[in-house]
MMTF fields as JSON, N, C-alpha, C and O atoms, coordinates in Angstrom:
{
  "mmtfVersion": "1.0.0",
  "mmtfProducer": "UNKNOWN",
  "numBonds": 367,
  "numAtoms": 368,
  "numGroups": 92,
  "numChains": 1,
  "numModels": 1,
  "chainsPerModel": [1],
  "groupsPerChain": [92],
  "chainIdList": ["A"],
  "bondAtomList": [4, 2, 8, 6, 12, 10, 16, 14, 20, 18, 24, 22, 28, 26, 32, 30, 36, 34, 40, 38, 44, 42, 48, 46, 52, 50, 56, 54, 60, 58, 64, 62, 68, 66, 72, 70, 76, 74, 80, 78, 84, 82, 88, 86, 92, 90, 96, 94, 100, 98, 104, 102, 108, 106, 112, 110, 116, 114, 120, 118, 124, 122, 128, 126, 132, 130, 136, 134, 140, 138, 144, 142, 148, 146, 152, 150, 156, 154, 160, 158, 164, 162, 168, 166, 172, 170, 176, 174, 180, 178, 184, 182, 188, 186, 192, 190, 196, 194, 200, 198, 204, 202, 208, 206, 212, 210, 216, 214, 220, 218, 224, 222, 228, 226, 232, 230, 236, 234, 240, 238, 244, 242, 248, 246, 252, 250, 256, 254, 260, 258, 264, 262, 268, 266, 272, 270, 276, 274, 280, 278, 284, 282, 288, 286, 292, 290, 296, 294, 300, 298, 304, 302, 308, 306, 312, 310, 316, 314, 320, 318, 324, 322, 328, 326, 332, 330, 336, 334, 340, 338, 344, 342, 348, 346, 352, 350, 356, 354, 360, 358, 364, 362],
  "bondOrderList": [1, 1, 1, 1, 1, 1, 1, 1, 1, 1, 1, 1, 1, 1, 1, 1, 1, 1, 1, 1, 1, 1, 1, 1, 1, 1, 1, 1, 1, 1, 1, 1, 1, 1, 1, 1, 1, 1, 1, 1, 1, 1, 1, 1, 1, 1, 1, 1, 1, 1, 1, 1, 1, 1, 1, 1, 1, 1, 1, 1, 1, 1, 1, 1, 1, 1, 1, 1, 1, 1, 1, 1, 1, 1, 1, 1, 1, 1, 1, 1, 1, 1, 1, 1, 1, 1, 1, 1, 1, 1, 1],
  "groupList": [{"groupName": "MET", "atomNameList": ["N", "CA", "C", "O"], "elementList": ["N", "C", "C", "O"], "formalChargeList": [0, 0, 0, 0], "bondAtomList": [1, 0, 2, 1, 3, 2], "bondOrderList": [1, 1, 2], "singleLetterCode": "M", "chemCompType": "L-PEPTIDE LINKING"}, {"groupName": "THR", "atomNameList": ["N", "CA", "C", "O"], "elementList": ["N", "C", "C", "O"], "formalChargeList": [0, 0, 0, 0], "bondAtomList": [1, 0, 2, 1, 3, 2], "bondOrderList": [1, 1, 2], "singleLetterCode": "T", "chemCompType": "L-PEPTIDE LINKING"}, {"groupName": "SER", "atomNameList": ["N", "CA", "C", "O"], "elementList": ["N", "C", "C", "O"], "formalChargeList": [0, 0, 0, 0], "bondAtomList": [1, 0, 2, 1, 3, 2], "bondOrderList": [1, 1, 2], "singleLetterCode": "S", "chemCompType": "L-PEPTIDE LINKING"}, {"groupName": "ALA", "atomNameList": ["N", "CA", "C", "O"], "elementList": ["N", "C", "C", "O"], "formalChargeList": [0, 0, 0, 0], "bondAtomList": [1, 0, 2, 1, 3, 2], "bondOrderList": [1, 1, 2], "singleLetterCode": "A", "chemCompType": "L-PEPTIDE LINKING"}, {"groupName": "LEU", "atomNameList": ["N", "CA", "C", "O"], "elementList": ["N", "C", "C", "O"], "formalChargeList": [0, 0, 0, 0], "bondAtomList": [1, 0, 2, 1, 3, 2], "bondOrderList": [1, 1, 2], "singleLetterCode": "L", "chemCompType": "L-PEPTIDE LINKING"}, {"groupName": "ILE", "atomNameList": ["N", "CA", "C", "O"], "elementList": ["N", "C", "C", "O"], "formalChargeList": [0, 0, 0, 0], "bondAtomList": [1, 0, 2, 1, 3, 2], "bondOrderList": [1, 1, 2], "singleLetterCode": "I", "chemCompType": "L-PEPTIDE LINKING"}, {"groupName": "PRO", "atomNameList": ["N", "CA", "C", "O"], "elementList": ["N", "C", "C", "O"], "formalChargeList": [0, 0, 0, 0], "bondAtomList": [1, 0, 2, 1, 3, 2], "bondOrderList": [1, 1, 2], "singleLetterCode": "P", "chemCompType": "L-PEPTIDE LINKING"}, {"groupName": "GLY", "atomNameList": ["N", "CA", "C", "O"], "elementList": ["N", "C", "C", "O"], "formalChargeList": [0, 0, 0, 0], "bondAtomList": [1, 0, 2, 1, 3, 2], "bondOrderList": [1, 1, 2], "singleLetterCode": "G", "chemCompType": "PEPTIDE LINKING"}, {"groupName": "PHE", "atomNameList": ["N", "CA", "C", "O"], "elementList": ["N", "C", "C", "O"], "formalChargeList": [0, 0, 0, 0], "bondAtomList": [1, 0, 2, 1, 3, 2], "bondOrderList": [1, 1, 2], "singleLetterCode": "F", "chemCompType": "L-PEPTIDE LINKING"}, {"groupName": "TYR", "atomNameList": ["N", "CA", "C", "O"], "elementList": ["N", "C", "C", "O"], "formalChargeList": [0, 0, 0, 0], "bondAtomList": [1, 0, 2, 1, 3, 2], "bondOrderList": [1, 1, 2], "singleLetterCode": "Y", "chemCompType": "L-PEPTIDE LINKING"}, {"groupName": "VAL", "atomNameList": ["N", "CA", "C", "O"], "elementList": ["N", "C", "C", "O"], "formalChargeList": [0, 0, 0, 0], "bondAtomList": [1, 0, 2, 1, 3, 2], "bondOrderList": [1, 1, 2], "singleLetterCode": "V", "chemCompType": "L-PEPTIDE LINKING"}, {"groupName": "CYS", "atomNameList": ["N", "CA", "C", "O"], "elementList": ["N", "C", "C", "O"], "formalChargeList": [0, 0, 0, 0], "bondAtomList": [1, 0, 2, 1, 3, 2], "bondOrderList": [1, 1, 2], "singleLetterCode": "C", "chemCompType": "L-PEPTIDE LINKING"}, {"groupName": "ASN", "atomNameList": ["N", "CA", "C", "O"], "elementList": ["N", "C", "C", "O"], "formalChargeList": [0, 0, 0, 0], "bondAtomList": [1, 0, 2, 1, 3, 2], "bondOrderList": [1, 1, 2], "singleLetterCode": "N", "chemCompType": "L-PEPTIDE LINKING"}, {"groupName": "ARG", "atomNameList": ["N", "CA", "C", "O"], "elementList": ["N", "C", "C", "O"], "formalChargeList": [0, 0, 0, 0], "bondAtomList": [1, 0, 2, 1, 3, 2], "bondOrderList": [1, 1, 2], "singleLetterCode": "R", "chemCompType": "L-PEPTIDE LINKING"}, {"groupName": "LYS", "atomNameList": ["N", "CA", "C", "O"], "elementList": ["N", "C", "C", "O"], "formalChargeList": [0, 0, 0, 0], "bondAtomList": [1, 0, 2, 1, 3, 2], "bondOrderList": [1, 1, 2], "singleLetterCode": "K", "chemCompType": "L-PEPTIDE LINKING"}, {"groupName": "GLN", "atomNameList": ["N", "CA", "C", "O"], "elementList": ["N", "C", "C", "O"], "formalChargeList": [0, 0, 0, 0], "bondAtomList": [1, 0, 2, 1, 3, 2], "bondOrderList": [1, 1, 2], "singleLetterCode": "Q", "chemCompType": "L-PEPTIDE LINKING"}, {"groupName": "ASP", "atomNameList": ["N", "CA", "C", "O"], "elementList": ["N", "C", "C", "O"], "formalChargeList": [0, 0, 0, 0], "bondAtomList": [1, 0, 2, 1, 3, 2], "bondOrderList": [1, 1, 2], "singleLetterCode": "D", "chemCompType": "L-PEPTIDE LINKING"}, {"groupName": "HIS", "atomNameList": ["N", "CA", "C", "O"], "elementList": ["N", "C", "C", "O"], "formalChargeList": [0, 0, 0, 0], "bondAtomList": [1, 0, 2, 1, 3, 2], "bondOrderList": [1, 1, 2], "singleLetterCode": "H", "chemCompType": "L-PEPTIDE LINKING"}, {"groupName": "TRP", "atomNameList": ["N", "CA", "C", "O"], "elementList": ["N", "C", "C", "O"], "formalChargeList": [0, 0, 0, 0], "bondAtomList": [1, 0, 2, 1, 3, 2], "bondOrderList": [1, 1, 2], "singleLetterCode": "W", "chemCompType": "L-PEPTIDE LINKING"}, {"groupName": "GLU", "atomNameList": ["N", "CA", "C", "O"], "elementList": ["N", "C", "C", "O"], "formalChargeList": [0, 0, 0, 0], "bondAtomList": [1, 0, 2, 1, 3, 2], "bondOrderList": [1, 1, 2], "singleLetterCode": "E", "chemCompType": "L-PEPTIDE LINKING"}],
  "groupTypeList": [0, 1, 2, 3, 4, 3, 3, 5, 6, 7, 4, 4, 8, 4, 1, 4, 7, 9, 3, 3, 10, 11, 3, 10, 2, 6, 8, 7, 12, 11, 13, 14, 11, 13, 7, 8, 7, 8, 15, 4, 14, 1, 16, 13, 13, 7, 13, 4, 14, 13, 7, 14, 17, 11, 13, 13, 11, 16, 7, 17, 7, 14, 13, 5, 13, 5, 7, 13, 18, 5, 9, 12, 13, 3, 3, 13, 4, 17, 13, 19, 7, 3, 2, 17, 2, 12, 2, 15, 14, 7, 1, 3],
  "groupIdList": [1, 2, 3, 4, 5, 6, 7, 8, 9, 10, 11, 12, 13, 14, 15, 16, 17, 18, 19, 20, 21, 22, 23, 24, 25, 26, 27, 28, 29, 30, 31, 32, 33, 34, 35, 36, 37, 38, 39, 40, 41, 42, 43, 44, 45, 46, 47, 48, 49, 50, 51, 52, 53, 54, 55, 56, 57, 58, 59, 60, 61, 62, 63, 64, 65, 66, 67, 68, 69, 70, 71, 72, 73, 74, 75, 76, 77, 78, 79, 80, 81, 82, 83, 84, 85, 86, 87, 88, 89, 90, 91, 92],
  "secStructList": [7, 2, 2, 2, 2, 2, 2, 2, 2, 2, 2, 2, 2, 2, 2, 2, 2, 2, 2, 2, 2, 2, 2, 2, 7, 7, 3, 3, 3, 7, 6, 6, 6, 6, 6, 1, 1, 3, 3, 3, 3, 3, 7, 6, 6, 1, 7, 3, 3, 3, 3, 3, 3, 7, 6, 6, 6, 6, 6, 1, 7, 3, 3, 3, 7, 2, 2, 2, 2, 2, 2, 2, 2, 2, 2, 2, 2, 2, 2, 2, 2, 2, 2, 2, 2, 2, 2, 2, 2, 2, 2, 7],
  "xCoordList": [-24.698, -24.568, -25.413, -25.1, -26.498, -27.349, -26.819, -27.133, -26.069, -25.578, -24.367, -24.174, -23.659, -22.48, -23.198, -22.638, -24.22, -24.735, -25.499, -25.643, -25.95, -26.282, -25.149, -25.406, -24.05, -23.032, -22.312, -21.634, -22.349, -21.65, -22.164, -21.354, -23.513, -23.938, -23.606, -23.374, -23.562, -23.091, -21.873, -21.625, -20.682, -19.439, -19.185, -18.313, -19.845, -19.72, -20.215, -19.622, -21.293, -21.807, -20.684, -20.411, -20.113, -19.123, -17.859, -17.297, -17.43, -16.32, -16.473, -15.709, -17.6, -18.041, -18.011, -17.383, -18.727, -18.89, -17.493, -17.233, -16.629, -15.304, -14.469, -13.662, -14.741, -14.143, -14.604, -13.9, -15.916, -16.378, -16.005, -15.728, -15.951, -15.411, -13.732, -13.343, -12.98, -11.65, -11.566, -10.574, -12.508, -12.59, -13.095, -12.645, -13.949, -14.494, -13.507, -13.074, -13.164, -12.372, -11.205, -11.295, -9.969, -8.954, -7.981, -7.041, -8.24, -7.545, -8.504, -9.628, -7.927, -8.923, -8.015, -6.903, -8.635, -7.925, -6.763, -6.85, -5.729, -4.668, -5.203, -6.001, -4.748, -5.364, -4.643, -5.157, -3.457, -2.591, -3.031, -3.317, -3.075, -3.515, -5.033, -5.615, -5.685, -7.298, -7.576, -8.571, -6.545, -6.694, -6.41, -6.711, -5.833, -5.317, -3.875, -3.599, -3.099, -1.688, -0.86, 0.295, -1.29, -0.411, -1.288, -2.514, -0.531, -1.076, -1.615, -1.076, -2.711, -3.284, -2.677, -2.517, -2.38, -1.711, -2.58, -3.37, -2.444, -3.073, -2.085, -1.088, -2.119, -1.277, -1.587, -2.47, -0.962, -1.066, -2.511, -3.053, -3.071, -4.541, -5.548, -6.729, -5.081, -6.065, -6.79, -7.762, -6.135, -6.627, -5.928, -4.713, -6.611, -5.992, -4.993, -5.133, -3.964, -3.098, -2.423, -2.631, -1.666, -0.947, 0.159, 0.87, 0.248, 1.331, 2.336, 2.415, 3.132, 4.121, 3.422, 2.302, 4.32, 3.969, 3.845, 4.81, 2.868, 2.547, 3.599, 3.859, 4.325, 5.293, 4.646, 5.074, 3.717, 2.985, 2.369, 2.469, 1.74, 1.169, 1.91, 1.356, 3.231, 4.059, 3.208, 3.397, 2.171, 1.449, 0.295, -0.368, 0.029, -1.128, -2.388, -3.388, -2.454, -3.743, -4.417, -5.39, -3.764, -4.475, -3.402, -2.174, -4.224, -3.46, -4.195, -5.414, -3.427, -3.989, -4.604, -4.102, -5.809, -6.547, -5.924, -5.441, -5.927, -5.379, -5.926, -5.295, -7.07, -7.653, -7.02, -6.631, -6.964, -6.514, -5.057, -4.653, -4.281, -2.743, -2.669, -1.794, -3.446, -3.434, -3.691, -3.07, -4.598, -5.117, -3.748, -3.207, -3.335, -2.106, -1.102, -0.528, -0.757, 0.244, 0.031, 0.864, -1.244, -1.509, -1.578, -1.23, -2.021, -2.131, -0.659, -0.405, 0.305, 1.66, 2.38, 3.238, 2.059, 2.655, 2.049, 2.721, 0.656, 0.166, 0.737, 1.073, 0.866, 1.599, 2.967, 3.28, 3.806, 5.038, 5.163, 6.018, 4.302, 4.483, 4.179, 4.964, 3.184, 2.642, 3.555, 3.686, 4.14, 5.213, 6.569, 7.316, 6.71, 8.017, 7.629, 8.431, 6.507, 6.271, 6.21, 6.566, 5.766, 5.709, 7.029, 7.268, 7.998, 9.332, 10.105, 11.015, 9.699, 10.295, 9.997, 10.873, 8.592, 8.182, 8.777, 8.798, 9.289, 9.979, 11.39, 11.88, 11.948, 13.458, 13.597, 14.64, 12.454, 12.638, 12.657, 12.82],
  "yCoordList": [33.673, 33.678, 32.613, 32.126, 32.224, 31.158, 29.748, 28.785, 29.658, 28.335, 27.971, 26.792, 28.9, 28.745, 28.507, 27.75, 28.996, 28.541, 27.187, 26.533, 26.856, 25.48, 24.395, 23.278, 24.703, 23.853, 23.648, 22.626, 24.405, 24.32, 23.197, 22.378, 23.056, 21.672, 20.441, 19.415, 20.444, 19.242, 18.917, 17.719, 19.969, 19.656, 19.35, 18.516, 19.923, 19.612, 17.887, 17.039, 17.773, 16.376, 15.228, 14.195, 15.651, 14.737, 14.646, 13.554, 15.597, 15.86, 14.952, 14.037, 15.341, 14.391, 12.968, 12.124, 12.701, 11.143, 10.52, 9.373, 11.324, 10.744, 10.551, 9.634, 11.478, 11.503, 10.164, 9.435, 10.033, 8.748, 7.536, 6.582, 7.414, 6.217, 6.018, 4.888, 6.937, 6.875, 6.507, 5.866, 6.82, 6.478, 4.935, 4.207, 4.574, 3.238, 2.334, 1.316, 2.609, 1.692, 2.32, 2.918, 2.27, 3.18, 2.618, 3.307, 1.271, 0.829, 0.454, -0.014, 0.715, 0.323, -0.649, -1.057, -0.925, -1.901, -1.262, -0.049, -1.873, -1.292, -1.0, -1.761, 0.12, 0.55, -0.241, -0.452, -0.659, -1.399, -2.824, -3.291, -3.466, -5.05, -5.119, -6.165, -4.035, -4.166, -5.2, -5.921, -5.152, -5.959, -7.391, -8.137, -7.837, -9.161, -9.169, -10.213, -8.409, -8.518, -9.081, -9.426, -9.192, -9.744, -9.456, -9.561, -9.116, -8.902, -9.947, -11.019, -9.947, -11.172, -11.356, -10.358, -12.318, -12.716, -13.681, -14.408, -13.697, -14.851, -15.775, -15.208, -16.875, -17.85, -18.064, -17.401, -18.846, -18.821, -19.207, -18.783, -19.908, -20.325, -19.203, -19.264, -18.208, -17.111, -17.286, -16.632, -18.305, -18.564, -17.769, -17.622, -17.181, -16.264, -17.165, -18.376, -16.417, -17.015, -15.986, -14.785, -16.4, -15.529, -14.948, -15.615, -13.441, -12.862, -12.493, -13.156, -11.364, -11.065, -10.363, -9.86, -10.372, -10.006, -8.359, -7.777, -7.602, -6.303, -5.696, -6.099, -4.529, -3.707, -2.703, -2.443, -2.179, -1.096, -1.285, -0.446, -2.505, -2.714, -3.789, -4.348, -4.297, -5.485, -6.643, -7.381, -6.857, -8.238, -8.397, -9.433, -7.184, -7.331, -7.106, -7.704, -6.301, -5.987, -4.777, -4.305, -4.203, -3.067, -1.782, -1.855, -0.605, 0.559, 1.512, 1.444, 2.366, 3.287, 4.401, 4.812, 4.966, 5.938, 7.407, 7.729, 8.226, 9.384, 10.387, 11.262, 10.036, 10.936, 10.656, 11.504, 9.172, 8.548, 8.944, 9.197, 8.942, 9.281, 10.856, 11.171, 11.744, 13.038, 13.1, 13.914, 12.247, 12.37, 12.101, 12.845, 10.705, 10.106, 11.132, 11.279, 12.022, 12.874, 13.999, 14.386, 14.449, 15.555, 15.159, 15.948, 13.967, 13.46, 13.412, 13.902, 12.827, 12.742, 14.025, 14.056, 15.04, 16.275, 17.01, 17.729, 16.7, 17.393, 16.673, 17.354, 15.267, 14.526, 15.033, 15.419, 14.935, 15.565, 16.895, 17.185, 17.664, 19.208, 19.177, 19.798, 18.576, 18.594, 18.105, 18.673, 17.049, 16.258, 17.248, 17.312, 17.912, 18.725, 20.184, 20.742, 20.52, 21.728, 21.391, 22.192, 20.235, 19.707, 19.604, 19.9, 19.047, 18.944, 20.38, 20.602, 21.103, 22.656, 23.269, 23.929, 23.153, 23.69, 23.084, 23.825, 21.99, 21.412, 21.964, 21.994, 22.331, 22.83, 24.248, 24.632, 25.112, 26.499, 26.942, 28.134],
  "zCoordList": [-8.887, -7.435, -6.824, -5.738, -7.496, -7.15, -7.46, -6.76, -8.445, -8.947, -7.869, -7.574, -7.364, -6.425, -5.079, -4.286, -4.778, -3.486, -3.429, -2.396, -4.596, -5.071, -4.963, -4.513, -5.33, -5.36, -4.196, -4.098, -3.358, -1.957, -1.165, -0.73, -0.909, -0.3, -1.045, -0.406, -2.328, -2.921, -2.809, -2.678, -2.832, -2.57, -1.172, -0.927, -0.18, 1.146, 1.41, 2.076, 0.757, 0.839, 0.306, 0.917, -0.953, -1.57, -0.662, -0.576, -0.057, 1.014, 2.188, 2.498, 2.82, 4.001, 3.604, 4.243, 2.494, 2.001, 1.798, 2.162, 1.212, 1.142, 2.467, 2.621, 3.368, 4.565, 5.327, 6.025, 5.025, 5.904, 5.291, 6.018, 3.95, 3.369, 3.801, 4.095, 3.814, 4.389, 5.73, 6.073, 6.642, 7.999, 8.172, 9.057, 7.353, 7.536, 6.685, 7.225, 5.523, 4.91, 4.403, 3.331, 5.094, 4.725, 3.621, 3.226, 3.096, 2.044, 0.924, 1.11, -0.304, -1.503, -2.393, -2.06, -3.498, -4.317, -5.035, -5.23, -5.44, -6.141, -7.535, -8.082, -8.101, -9.411, -10.501, -11.599, -10.155, -11.308, -11.477, -12.58, -10.414, -10.376, -10.283, -10.569, -9.893, -9.529, -8.365, -8.295, -7.476, -6.149, -6.247, -5.316, -7.343, -7.44, -6.842, -6.253, -6.868, -6.313, -7.476, -7.229, -8.581, -9.729, -11.075, -11.125, -12.042, -13.478, -13.969, -13.694, -14.752, -15.517, -16.842, -17.544, -17.196, -18.494, -19.235, -18.633, -20.529, -21.271, -21.878, -22.324, -21.982, -22.639, -24.195, -24.741, -24.765, -26.407, -26.711, -27.732, -25.953, -26.219, -25.755, -26.099, -24.994, -24.753, -23.378, -23.001, -22.678, -21.204, -20.268, -20.401, -19.236, -18.148, -17.443, -17.274, -17.053, -16.145, -15.095, -15.263, -14.079, -13.107, -13.96, -14.711, -13.744, -14.407, -13.292, -12.258, -13.554, -12.488, -11.469, -11.566, -10.294, -9.119, -9.09, -9.585, -8.616, -8.559, -7.739, -6.605, -8.432, -7.706, -6.867, -5.742, -7.335, -6.744, -5.227, -4.332, -5.128, -3.908, -3.347, -2.401, -3.753, -3.312, -3.083, -2.116, -4.03, -4.074, -3.123, -3.083, -2.237, -1.366, -2.057, -1.66, -3.06, -3.766, -3.359, -3.947, -2.142, -1.44, -1.463, -1.46, -1.486, -1.376, -0.355, -0.193, 0.294, 1.077, 0.337, -0.709, 0.91, 0.063, 0.214, 1.3, -0.773, -0.605, 0.622, 1.216, 0.767, 1.946, 3.282, 4.084, 3.426, 4.485, 4.888, 6.022, 3.597, 3.664, 4.085, 4.892, 3.635, 4.049, 5.599, 6.283, 6.144, 7.395, 8.254, 9.072, 7.773, 8.627, 8.733, 9.812, 7.524, 7.732, 8.79, 9.609, 8.618, 9.457, 10.981, 11.859, 11.228, 12.625, 13.165, 14.265, 12.401, 12.572, 12.889, 13.77, 12.215, 12.289, 13.628, 14.368, 13.806, 14.986, 16.236, 17.205, 16.255, 17.296, 17.766, 18.892, 16.52, 16.577, 17.18, 18.016, 16.734, 17.141, 18.541, 19.257, 19.113, 20.289, 21.403, 22.488, 21.039, 21.873, 21.937, 22.914, 20.846, 20.811, 21.777, 22.525, 21.586, 22.485, 24.015, 24.879, 24.251, 25.625, 26.328, 27.499, 25.248, 25.902, 26.014, 26.813, 25.284, 25.329, 26.468, 27.028, 27.065, 28.374, 29.414, 30.397, 29.599, 30.588, 30.794, 31.923, 29.884, 29.782, 30.251, 30.778, 30.048, 30.525, 31.9, 32.162]
}
């Protein structure tokens, strides 16, 4: 019981910290290309060179964070639901 009570503030701290990161910086580096926008390749001599265009981030090197994606979906659902209910009230 005491370990569960000790874990709750830690989980709350992590959740609020991630929410703050999503609010301040909604985009993170792409996990596939690590923010470059392309894959790094090596030539025959072992030197790095630019590879293919990253398909996951479309060459931008950035992706939307999962928490921000969830927030955007929830906000859109709330907005659409509120506008739909307002239009229903006017027709009655």
